[in-house]
Coordinates of C-alpha atoms in Angstrom, one line a residue:
M321 CA 129.6 88.8 94.7
N322 CA 132.3 88.7 92.0
V323 CA 130.6 89.4 88.7
R324 CA 133.2 87.3 86.8
A325 CA 132.3 84.3 89.0
V326 CA 128.6 84.4 88.1
S327 CA 127.8 81.1 86.3
P328 CA 125.3 80.9 83.4
K329 CA 123.0 78.9 85.6
L330 CA 123.0 81.5 88.3
F331 CA 122.5 84.3 85.8
A332 CA 119.6 82.4 84.2
G333 CA 118.1 82.0 87.7
Y334 CA 118.1 85.7 88.3
L335 CA 117.0 86.5 84.7
L336 CA 113.9 84.1 84.6
P337 CA 111.6 86.2 86.9
C338 CA 112.4 89.3 84.9
V339 CA 111.5 87.6 81.6
V340 CA 108.3 86.4 83.2
L341 CA 107.5 90.0 84.3
F342 CA 107.8 91.3 80.7
V343 CA 105.9 88.4 79.2
V344 CA 103.0 88.5 81.6
H345 CA 102.7 92.3 82.0
Y346 CA 103.4 93.3 78.4
N347 CA 100.1 95.3 78.2
A348 CA 101.5 97.6 80.9
L349 CA 104.3 98.6 78.5
R350 CA 101.7 99.6 75.9
T351 CA 99.8 101.9 78.2
W352 CA 99.9 105.7 77.8
F353 CA 99.2 108.3 80.4
L354 CA 96.0 108.1 82.6
M355 CA 94.2 110.0 85.4
D356 CA 96.7 111.6 87.9
D357 CA 99.5 111.3 85.3
F358 CA 98.3 114.5 83.7
A359 CA 98.5 116.4 86.9
W360 CA 102.2 115.3 87.5
L361 CA 103.0 115.9 83.8
G362 CA 101.9 119.5 84.3
L363 CA 104.4 120.2 87.1
H364 CA 106.8 121.9 84.6
L365 CA 104.1 124.5 83.9
Q366 CA 104.5 125.7 87.5
Y367 CA 108.2 126.4 87.0
F368 CA 109.2 130.0 86.3
G369 CA 112.5 130.2 88.2
P370 CA 114.7 128.4 90.7
R371 CA 112.5 129.5 93.6
D372 CA 109.6 127.6 92.2
L373 CA 111.5 124.3 92.2
L374 CA 111.4 124.0 96.0
E375 CA 107.7 124.3 96.0
I376 CA 107.2 121.9 93.1
L377 CA 109.3 119.3 94.9
F378 CA 108.2 119.7 98.5
K379 CA 104.7 121.2 98.6
P380 CA 102.2 118.6 99.9
Q381 CA 99.8 117.4 97.2
A382 CA 97.4 114.5 96.7
Q383 CA 96.1 113.8 100.2
G384 CA 99.0 115.7 101.8
T385 CA 101.8 113.5 100.4
V386 CA 105.4 114.7 99.5
R387 CA 106.8 111.9 97.3
V388 CA 109.8 113.7 95.8
L389 CA 111.5 110.8 94.1
S390 CA 108.6 108.7 92.9
E391 CA 106.3 111.4 91.7
R392 CA 107.8 114.9 91.4
L393 CA 111.3 114.1 90.1
F394 CA 110.1 111.1 88.1
F395 CA 107.7 113.1 86.1
L396 CA 109.8 116.2 85.9
V397 CA 112.9 114.4 84.6
F398 CA 111.2 112.0 82.2
G399 CA 108.7 114.6 81.1
G400 CA 111.5 117.0 80.3
L401 CA 113.4 114.3 78.4
F402 CA 110.6 112.6 76.5
G403 CA 107.6 114.9 76.7
M404 CA 104.3 113.0 76.1
K405 CA 106.0 109.7 75.1
A406 CA 105.0 107.2 77.7
G407 CA 107.3 104.3 76.6
P408 CA 110.5 105.5 78.4
F409 CA 108.5 106.0 81.6
H410 CA 107.2 102.5 81.5
Y411 CA 110.5 100.9 80.6
W412 CA 112.1 102.6 83.7
V413 CA 109.2 101.3 85.8
F414 CA 109.8 97.8 84.6
L415 CA 113.6 98.1 85.1
T416 CA 112.9 99.2 88.7
Q417 CA 110.7 96.2 89.3
C418 CA 113.3 93.9 87.7
G419 CA 115.7 95.3 90.3
S420 CA 113.2 94.3 93.0
L421 CA 112.8 90.8 91.6
I422 CA 116.6 90.3 91.6
L423 CA 116.7 91.5 95.2
A424 CA 113.7 89.3 96.1
N425 CA 115.5 86.3 94.6
A426 CA 118.7 87.1 96.5
I427 CA 116.9 87.6 99.8
V428 CA 114.9 84.4 99.7
R429 CA 118.0 82.5 98.5
R430 CA 120.0 83.7 101.5
L431 CA 117.2 83.2 104.1
S432 CA 116.2 79.8 102.9
G433 CA 119.6 78.5 101.7
S434 CA 118.0 77.4 98.4
A435 CA 118.4 78.8 94.9
L436 CA 115.1 77.2 93.9
A437 CA 113.2 78.9 96.6
G438 CA 114.6 82.3 95.5
I439 CA 113.7 81.7 91.8
A440 CA 110.3 80.5 92.7
A441 CA 109.5 83.4 95.1
A442 CA 110.7 86.0 92.6
T443 CA 108.7 84.3 89.7
L444 CA 105.5 84.1 91.7
W445 CA 105.9 87.8 92.5
A446 CA 106.4 88.6 88.9
L447 CA 103.2 86.8 88.0
S448 CA 101.1 88.6 90.7
H449 CA 98.1 90.6 89.5
V450 CA 98.3 93.0 92.5
T451 CA 101.4 94.6 90.8
A452 CA 99.5 95.1 87.6
V453 CA 98.2 98.6 88.4
S454 CA 101.5 99.8 89.7
L455 CA 103.2 98.6 86.4
A456 CA 100.5 100.1 84.1
W457 CA 99.7 103.4 85.9
L458 CA 102.7 105.7 86.1
S459 CA 101.2 107.7 89.0
S460 CA 101.6 104.5 91.2
Y461 CA 105.3 104.3 90.5
N462 CA 105.7 105.2 94.2
E463 CA 104.8 101.6 95.0
I464 CA 107.4 100.1 92.6
L465 CA 110.2 102.4 93.7
C466 CA 109.5 102.1 97.4
G467 CA 109.4 98.3 97.1
F468 CA 112.8 98.4 95.5
L469 CA 114.2 100.6 98.2
M470 CA 112.8 98.5 101.0
L471 CA 114.1 95.3 99.5
A472 CA 117.5 97.0 99.0
A473 CA 117.6 98.1 102.6
F474 CA 116.6 94.7 103.9
Y475 CA 119.1 92.9 101.6
S476 CA 121.8 95.3 102.9
L477 CA 120.8 94.4 106.5
I478 CA 121.0 90.7 106.0
R479 CA 124.4 91.1 104.3
G480 CA 125.6 93.2 107.3
H481 CA 125.9 96.5 105.3
W482 CA 124.3 98.9 107.8
T483 CA 125.4 102.1 106.1
L484 CA 123.8 101.0 102.8
Q485 CA 120.7 100.0 104.7
W486 CA 120.4 103.5 106.1
I487 CA 120.8 105.1 102.7
F488 CA 118.1 103.1 101.0
Y489 CA 115.8 103.4 104.1
L490 CA 116.1 107.2 104.3
L491 CA 115.5 107.5 100.5
G492 CA 112.2 105.6 101.1
F493 CA 110.8 108.6 103.0
L494 CA 111.1 110.6 99.7
T495 CA 109.1 107.9 97.9
L496 CA 106.2 106.5 99.9
E497 CA 104.8 106.9 103.5
V498 CA 104.8 103.1 104.3
T499 CA 108.6 103.4 104.7
V500 CA 107.8 104.2 108.3
V501 CA 107.1 100.5 109.1
Y502 CA 110.5 99.2 107.7
P503 CA 112.1 99.3 111.2
A504 CA 109.7 96.7 112.4
I505 CA 110.9 94.3 109.7
A506 CA 114.5 95.1 110.5
C507 CA 114.1 94.6 114.2
L508 CA 112.2 91.3 113.7
Y509 CA 115.0 89.9 111.5
V510 CA 117.6 91.0 114.0
W511 CA 115.6 89.4 116.8
F512 CA 115.5 86.1 115.0
T513 CA 119.2 86.1 113.9
S514 CA 121.5 88.3 116.0
R515 CA 119.8 89.8 119.0
Q516 CA 123.0 91.4 120.2
Q517 CA 122.5 93.9 117.4
L518 CA 118.9 94.8 118.4
K519 CA 120.0 98.1 120.0
K520 CA 121.7 99.1 116.7
A521 CA 118.5 98.3 114.8
L522 CA 116.3 100.3 117.2
W523 CA 117.9 103.5 115.9
L524 CA 116.0 103.0 112.7
W525 CA 112.8 104.1 114.6
I526 CA 114.1 107.6 115.1
P527 CA 113.5 109.0 111.5
S528 CA 110.3 106.9 111.3
I529 CA 108.8 108.4 114.4
A530 CA 109.9 111.9 113.4
F531 CA 108.4 111.5 109.9
T532 CA 105.1 110.2 111.3
L533 CA 104.8 113.1 113.8
F534 CA 105.6 115.6 111.0
H535 CA 103.2 114.0 108.6
F536 CA 100.3 114.1 111.1
L537 CA 101.0 117.4 112.7
A538 CA 102.3 119.6 110.0
I539 CA 100.7 118.4 106.7
P540 CA 97.0 119.3 106.1
K541 CA 94.7 116.3 106.0
S542 CA 92.4 115.4 103.1
N543 CA 88.7 115.7 103.7
D544 CA 88.0 113.0 101.2
A545 CA 85.9 110.2 102.9
A546 CA 87.9 107.6 100.9
Y547 CA 91.0 108.5 102.9
K548 CA 89.4 108.6 106.3
M549 CA 91.3 106.4 108.8
T550 CA 89.1 104.2 111.0
F551 CA 90.6 102.2 113.8
D552 CA 88.3 99.4 114.8
A553 CA 87.7 95.7 114.2
G554 CA 87.2 96.5 110.5
I555 CA 91.0 96.6 110.2
I556 CA 91.1 92.8 110.7
V557 CA 88.4 92.4 108.0
N558 CA 90.4 94.6 105.7
L559 CA 93.5 92.5 106.3
G560 CA 91.6 89.4 105.4
R561 CA 90.3 91.0 102.2
Y562 CA 93.8 92.0 101.1
A563 CA 95.2 88.6 102.0
L564 CA 92.6 86.7 100.0
N565 CA 93.0 89.1 97.1
A566 CA 96.8 88.7 97.1
V567 CA 96.7 84.9 97.0
G568 CA 93.5 84.3 94.9
P569 CA 91.6 85.1 91.8
R570 CA 89.2 87.8 93.0
E571 CA 87.8 88.5 89.5
L572 CA 87.7 84.8 88.4
P573 CA 83.9 84.6 88.3
N574 CA 83.9 87.4 85.7
V575 CA 86.1 85.5 83.3
M576 CA 84.6 82.0 83.9
Q577 CA 80.9 82.6 83.5
D578 CA 80.0 78.9 83.7
M579 CA 81.7 78.5 87.1
P580 CA 79.9 79.3 90.4
A581 CA 80.8 82.7 91.8
P582 CA 82.4 81.4 95.1
I583 CA 85.2 79.6 93.1
S584 CA 87.5 82.7 93.6
V585 CA 87.0 82.3 97.4
W586 CA 87.7 78.5 97.2
V587 CA 90.9 78.9 95.2
A588 CA 92.2 81.8 97.4
S589 CA 91.3 79.9 100.6
A590 CA 93.0 76.7 99.3
I591 CA 96.2 78.6 98.6
A592 CA 96.1 80.5 101.9
S593 CA 95.6 77.2 103.7
L594 CA 98.6 75.6 102.0
L595 CA 100.7 78.6 103.1
A596 CA 99.4 78.4 106.6
I597 CA 100.3 74.7 106.8
F598 CA 103.8 75.5 105.6
I599 CA 104.2 78.2 108.3
A600 CA 102.8 75.8 111.0
F601 CA 105.2 73.1 109.9
K602 CA 108.2 75.4 110.1
L603 CA 107.2 76.7 113.5
W604 CA 106.7 73.1 114.7
K605 CA 110.3 72.5 113.7
R606 CA 111.2 75.8 115.6
E607 CA 112.3 77.6 112.4
W608 CA 111.3 81.2 112.8
I609 CA 112.7 82.9 109.7
P610 CA 109.6 82.0 107.5
L611 CA 107.5 84.2 109.8
L612 CA 109.3 87.1 108.1
G613 CA 107.2 86.5 105.0
L614 CA 103.9 86.8 106.9
A615 CA 105.3 89.7 108.9
W616 CA 106.4 91.5 105.7
F617 CA 102.9 91.2 104.3
V618 CA 101.1 92.4 107.5
I619 CA 103.5 95.1 108.5
F620 CA 103.7 96.8 105.0
L621 CA 99.9 96.7 104.8
G622 CA 99.6 98.2 108.3
P623 CA 99.4 101.8 107.3
I624 CA 96.8 101.0 104.6
L625 CA 94.4 98.9 106.7
P626 CA 92.7 101.9 108.5
L627 CA 91.6 103.2 105.0
Q628 CA 88.5 101.0 105.2
N629 CA 86.7 103.1 102.5
H630 CA 89.4 102.7 99.9
F631 CA 90.3 99.2 98.9
S632 CA 92.8 99.1 96.0
D633 CA 94.8 96.2 94.5
Y634 CA 98.0 98.2 94.1
Y635 CA 98.3 98.9 97.8
T636 CA 99.5 95.3 98.1
T637 CA 102.4 95.8 95.7
I638 CA 105.1 95.9 98.3
A639 CA 103.4 93.7 100.9
S640 CA 102.8 90.9 98.4
F641 CA 106.5 90.1 98.3
G642 CA 106.0 88.5 101.8
L643 CA 103.5 86.0 100.4
A644 CA 105.6 85.3 97.4
M645 CA 108.5 84.6 99.7
L646 CA 106.4 82.0 101.6
G647 CA 105.1 80.6 98.3
G648 CA 108.5 80.1 96.8
W649 CA 109.9 78.6 100.0
A650 CA 107.0 76.3 100.4
F651 CA 107.3 75.2 96.8
E652 CA 111.0 74.4 97.3
N653 CA 110.2 72.4 100.4
A654 CA 107.5 70.4 98.6
M655 CA 109.8 69.6 95.7
R656 CA 112.3 68.0 98.0
T657 CA 109.8 65.6 99.4
G658 CA 107.7 62.7 98.0
W659 CA 105.8 62.7 94.7
T660 CA 102.4 63.4 96.4
L661 CA 103.6 66.8 97.7
R662 CA 105.4 67.6 94.5
I663 CA 102.2 67.0 92.5
L664 CA 100.2 69.1 95.0
A665 CA 102.7 71.9 94.8
L666 CA 102.8 71.9 91.0
A667 CA 99.0 71.9 90.8
A668 CA 98.8 74.8 93.3
V669 CA 101.4 76.9 91.4
A670 CA 99.8 76.1 88.0
T671 CA 96.3 77.2 89.3
F672 CA 97.7 80.3 91.0
S673 CA 99.8 81.2 87.9
W674 CA 96.9 80.8 85.5
C675 CA 94.6 83.0 87.6
E676 CA 97.2 85.7 88.2
V677 CA 98.1 85.9 84.5
D678 CA 94.5 86.2 83.5
Q679 CA 93.7 88.9 86.1
A680 CA 96.9 90.8 85.5
Q681 CA 96.4 91.0 81.7
G682 CA 92.7 91.9 82.2
T683 CA 93.6 94.8 84.5
E684 CA 96.4 96.1 82.3
E685 CA 94.2 95.8 79.2
W686 CA 91.7 98.2 80.8
Y687 CA 94.5 100.7 81.5
R688 CA 95.9 100.2 77.9
L689 CA 92.5 100.7 76.3
H690 CA 91.4 103.8 78.3
S691 CA 94.8 105.4 78.2
G692 CA 94.9 104.7 74.5
E693 CA 91.5 106.5 74.1
M694 CA 92.9 109.5 76.0
H695 CA 95.9 109.5 73.6
I696 CA 93.6 109.5 70.6
V697 CA 91.4 112.2 71.9
L698 CA 94.2 114.6 73.0
N699 CA 96.2 114.1 69.8
G700 CA 93.0 114.4 67.7
V701 CA 91.9 117.6 69.3
D702 CA 95.4 119.0 69.0
R703 CA 95.5 118.3 65.3
I704 CA 92.1 119.8 64.6
W705 CA 92.8 122.8 66.8
H706 CA 95.9 123.7 64.8
E707 CA 94.4 122.9 61.4
R708 CA 91.4 125.1 62.0
H709 CA 93.2 127.7 64.0
A710 CA 90.4 127.4 66.6
D711 CA 89.8 129.5 69.7
A712 CA 87.5 126.9 71.4
V713 CA 86.4 123.3 71.1
L714 CA 83.1 121.6 72.0
L715 CA 83.9 118.0 72.6
A716 CA 81.3 115.2 72.1
G717 CA 81.5 111.4 72.7
I718 CA 83.2 111.5 76.1
D719 CA 81.7 108.7 78.2
D720 CA 82.1 108.1 81.9
E721 CA 85.2 105.9 82.0
L722 CA 86.9 108.1 79.4
Y723 CA 86.2 111.3 81.4
I724 CA 87.6 109.9 84.6
S725 CA 90.6 108.5 82.6
G726 CA 92.1 111.9 82.4
F727 CA 89.8 114.9 82.0
L728 CA 89.7 115.7 85.8
D729 CA 93.3 117.1 85.5
S730 CA 92.9 119.4 82.5
P731 CA 95.1 117.5 80.1
F732 CA 94.7 119.9 77.2
R733 CA 96.9 122.5 79.0
L734 CA 99.8 120.2 78.3
Y735 CA 99.3 120.9 74.6
G736 CA 98.9 124.6 75.1
I737 CA 95.1 124.4 74.3
D738 CA 92.5 126.4 76.3
N739 CA 88.8 126.6 76.1
V740 CA 87.8 123.0 75.6
Y741 CA 84.2 122.2 76.7
L742 CA 81.9 119.2 76.7
L743 CA 79.1 119.5 74.2
P744 CA 76.0 120.6 76.1
G745 CA 74.0 117.5 77.3
S746 CA 76.9 115.0 76.9
E747 CA 77.7 115.4 80.6
S748 CA 74.7 113.2 81.3
S749 CA 76.9 110.2 80.3
I750 CA 79.2 111.0 83.2
R751 CA 77.9 109.2 86.3
S752 CA 80.9 108.6 88.5
I753 CA 81.1 112.1 89.8
P754 CA 78.5 114.7 90.7
K755 CA 77.6 117.2 87.9
S756 CA 78.8 120.1 90.2
K757 CA 82.3 118.7 90.0
I758 CA 82.4 118.1 86.3
S759 CA 84.8 120.6 84.7
M760 CA 84.6 121.7 81.0
L761 CA 80.8 122.3 81.3
A762 CA 79.1 124.7 78.9
T763 CA 75.4 125.7 78.6
Q764 CA 73.6 125.5 75.3
Q765 CA 73.6 129.3 75.2
Q766 CA 77.3 129.5 75.7
A767 CA 77.9 126.8 73.0
D768 CA 75.7 128.6 70.5
S769 CA 77.5 131.9 71.2
L770 CA 80.9 130.2 70.7
L771 CA 79.8 128.6 67.4
A772 CA 78.5 132.0 66.2
S773 CA 82.0 133.4 66.5
G774 CA 83.2 131.1 63.7
K775 CA 86.3 130.1 65.6
T776 CA 84.8 127.2 67.5
I777 CA 84.8 123.6 66.3
V778 CA 82.8 120.6 67.4
A779 CA 85.0 117.6 67.7
A780 CA 83.5 114.1 68.2
F781 CA 85.2 111.0 69.5
D782 CA 83.8 107.9 67.8
G783 CA 85.9 105.2 69.6
R784 CA 88.5 105.2 66.9
G785 CA 89.4 108.8 66.3
I786 CA 88.4 112.5 66.5
T787 CA 86.2 113.8 63.8
D788 CA 85.3 117.4 63.0
V789 CA 81.4 117.5 63.1
T790 CA 81.0 121.3 63.3
D791 CA 79.0 121.5 60.1
T792 CA 76.7 118.6 61.0
Y793 CA 76.1 119.9 64.5
T794 CA 75.4 123.4 63.2
A795 CA 72.9 122.1 60.7
I796 CA 71.1 120.2 63.4
R797 CA 71.0 123.2 65.7
Q798 CA 69.6 125.3 62.7
G799 CA 66.9 122.6 61.9
K800 CA 68.4 121.8 58.5
L801 CA 69.3 118.2 59.6
K802 CA 67.3 115.8 61.7
V803 CA 68.5 113.0 63.9
T804 CA 65.6 110.6 63.8
V805 CA 67.6 107.5 64.8
V806 CA 70.1 107.6 67.7
R807 CA 72.6 104.8 67.4
M808 CA 74.3 103.9 70.7
S809 CA 77.7 103.3 69.0
E810 CA 77.8 106.8 67.6
R811 CA 79.3 108.6 70.6
A812 CA 79.0 112.0 68.9
W813 CA 75.3 112.0 69.9
S814 CA 75.7 110.9 73.5
S815 CA 74.4 114.4 74.4
R816 CA 71.0 113.1 73.4
L817 CA 71.0 110.4 76.1
G818 CA 69.6 111.0 79.5
P819 CA 71.3 110.1 82.8
G820 CA 71.9 106.4 83.6
W821 CA 73.0 105.0 80.2
N822 CA 76.2 103.0 80.5
D823 CA 79.3 103.4 78.3
V824 CA 79.4 102.0 74.8
E825 CA 80.3 98.3 74.5
G826 CA 80.9 97.4 70.8
Q827 CA 77.7 98.5 69.1
Y828 CA 75.4 98.9 72.1
R829 CA 74.9 100.4 75.5
W830 CA 73.3 98.8 78.5
M831 CA 70.3 100.7 79.6
P832 CA 69.4 100.9 83.3
A833 CA 65.9 100.3 84.7
R834 CA 64.7 103.6 83.2
A835 CA 66.4 105.7 80.5
T836 CA 65.6 108.6 78.1
V837 CA 66.6 109.5 74.6
L838 CA 66.0 112.7 72.7
V839 CA 65.1 112.0 69.1
D840 CA 64.1 114.5 66.3
T841 CA 60.6 114.2 64.9
P842 CA 60.7 112.8 61.3
S843 CA 59.1 114.8 58.4
Q844 CA 57.4 111.7 57.0
T845 CA 54.3 110.0 58.4
P846 CA 53.4 107.7 59.9
A847 CA 56.4 107.6 62.3
R848 CA 56.5 104.5 64.5
L849 CA 58.7 104.4 67.5
Y850 CA 61.1 101.4 67.7
V851 CA 64.0 100.2 69.9
K852 CA 66.6 97.7 68.6
V853 CA 67.8 95.5 71.4
Y854 CA 69.6 92.2 72.1
C855 CA 68.4 89.9 74.8
P856 CA 70.7 87.1 75.9
K857 CA 69.2 84.0 77.5
S858 CA 70.8 84.9 80.9
I859 CA 68.7 88.1 81.1
L860 CA 65.4 86.2 80.4
D861 CA 66.4 83.5 82.9
A862 CA 67.1 86.2 85.6
A863 CA 63.6 87.6 84.8
S864 CA 61.9 84.2 85.1
G865 CA 61.3 84.1 81.3
K866 CA 59.2 87.3 81.3
L867 CA 60.7 90.6 80.2
T868 CA 58.8 93.7 79.2
L869 CA 59.9 97.0 77.6
K870 CA 57.7 100.0 78.0
A871 CA 57.9 103.3 76.2
S872 CA 56.4 106.7 76.6
I873 CA 57.0 110.2 75.1
A874 CA 56.7 113.2 77.4
G875 CA 54.7 111.1 79.8
K876 CA 52.3 109.7 77.2
P877 CA 52.4 105.8 77.0
M878 CA 53.5 104.4 73.6
G879 CA 52.9 100.8 74.5
A880 CA 54.5 97.8 76.3
Q881 CA 56.1 94.9 74.4
A882 CA 57.5 91.5 75.5
V883 CA 61.2 91.0 74.8
N884 CA 62.3 87.7 73.4
E885 CA 65.7 86.0 73.3
G886 CA 68.1 87.3 70.7
E887 CA 68.3 90.5 68.6
Q888 CA 65.0 92.1 67.7
L889 CA 63.2 95.3 66.7
V890 CA 60.7 96.2 69.5
Q891 CA 58.0 98.4 67.9
F892 CA 55.6 100.7 69.7
N893 CA 52.8 103.1 68.7
A894 CA 53.1 105.7 65.9
L895 CA 53.4 109.3 66.8
S896 CA 50.1 111.1 67.2
K897 CA 49.2 114.3 65.2
E898 CA 50.0 116.4 68.3
Q899 CA 53.3 114.7 68.7
L900 CA 54.2 115.2 65.1
E901 CA 53.9 119.0 65.6
Q902 CA 56.8 118.9 68.1
K903 CA 60.4 119.3 66.8
Q904 CA 61.8 116.7 69.2
Q905 CA 60.6 113.7 71.2
L906 CA 61.9 112.8 74.6
V907 CA 61.5 109.0 74.6
E908 CA 61.3 107.3 78.0
L909 CA 62.1 103.6 78.2
E910 CA 61.5 101.2 81.1
I911 CA 62.6 97.6 81.4
S912 CA 60.7 95.3 83.8
H913 CA 63.9 93.6 85.3
V914 CA 67.5 94.6 85.9
M915 CA 70.4 92.4 87.0
H916 CA 73.7 92.8 88.7
L917 CA 77.0 91.0 87.9
P918 CA 79.8 90.2 90.5
S919 CA 82.1 93.2 91.1
D920 CA 79.8 95.4 89.0
D921 CA 77.6 98.1 90.7
R922 CA 75.7 99.0 87.6
N923 CA 72.0 98.3 87.1
L924 CA 71.9 96.3 83.8
G925 CA 68.6 96.2 82.1
I926 CA 69.1 95.3 78.4
P927 CA 71.6 96.0 75.6
V928 CA 70.2 98.7 73.3
F929 CA 71.6 99.3 69.8
E930 CA 69.4 102.2 68.6
V931 CA 66.3 104.2 69.3
G932 CA 64.4 105.9 66.5
F933 CA 61.3 106.3 64.3
K934 CA 60.5 104.0 61.5
T935 CA 58.9 105.8 58.5
P936 CA 57.7 104.5 55.0

């Protein structure tokens, strides 16, 4: 296409989906590094000479994958240029996706013969929530880059540029394994449009078959159950789950508490039905090209479907273009008919768009928040480490979600910091992985020994920043200071919470059915045990209006009290003379009823603000 011949109207048509992408997914641009990002950022630490580069680029990692372009070179180049600044990484990801949207627009325009269909398809794809993780999490750039290469290869095919198609196609093998299914799309298109070239298209299968054989025979397989491939009828069920998730608001019940839970299924089913009607109508008219949209979705999901123990939104990033193609094409067809179908199409698109924007921004907000906390923790520890010239750090206030947000890949090594440990006892807040697999563990004896050296600091994350609490913690260990009230919002003392407590939410934590808290015995008497809670009406309703909180200390009952609606101080018995002689009290709490929310596997008992002893 002659660039000088591009009209403002045509330019605006290609620009609109890109603008929508930036507006809807702006939270992804504000996200820092997270989880596997820290492993890839550390690749440069393995480089000591030219010989190491070959291993860094091509040694199988992460479930036996070798993604040279989308992981190794991406993090090596941008990490080398920009260090720990995530902004440039994300802008490159967005620019790549903008390229995909432009290609998507051009492909649908050419296949449908309609500019409106192309704009609508690309815009619907820009709105999609299934691309949110790939845009926010840099380690999933492989989905974004591979999608661009597959679209570039397919656009080259439909324009008759076979050499360009081969270049983009072969580059896909250095990006993501699903490239192996591209020949199926190419052959299907050629079958529909120019069967005389089918033999030419069949050559695409040669590298695909070779890559597949090499991947299965030469690369060690992961023993992780999540990546076990199962070939049975469950594949069809998995396909249905991905399809409904791609066209519908899977998390809608969580953001619309007054609506019945099945509404997400109703909306998804309605949109899927409209797309099915559109395909049926086209087939009835003997128009086969729209089948490419459905085929694109199914074929690019094909390699993922046997992973029945590992369902992830972002696996649909590339495949979802196929449904966007159908949606845009169907919308264009509806707008060319009577007002009834126009209104129906506009209503469907409005509903879909609202749901997708809500879910996309919710997902990206999670990544922005937790990556932001990692940024605060790492920079805060780095600051204190150099200010105090420390040799070791005991880190407090690391909850479950924060731990899995990056600590599994030793992020402190990127700052040149060694010997960072969790404050003893705080590992009880980490519930997503077994204790045996938690790194950074230290026993109380090791912690005391480190503190005695005078070169160790205790750093606490309070949700806003890192604070040096070495003096406070040392005073508590020496008995000079007592913690007679444990406030759930004070993450520094999460080491005093037993297993099962959920992460901090504002000023409280949800307790499970049973939970424990270690509290120092106050010097004054009498000392009455209390628990400050908040009970929403929904909890009482779920418990049929009767909710009871029991307390005991070291197995001795301290009473059982009814919990009413609202915020309240639930008081129990005072400490006995024998209990007052103990330095600390292990308070055991038990709630009579727990509830579960959709898409939430936690046992939710009641929100607790603090546990402590009330004295005169």
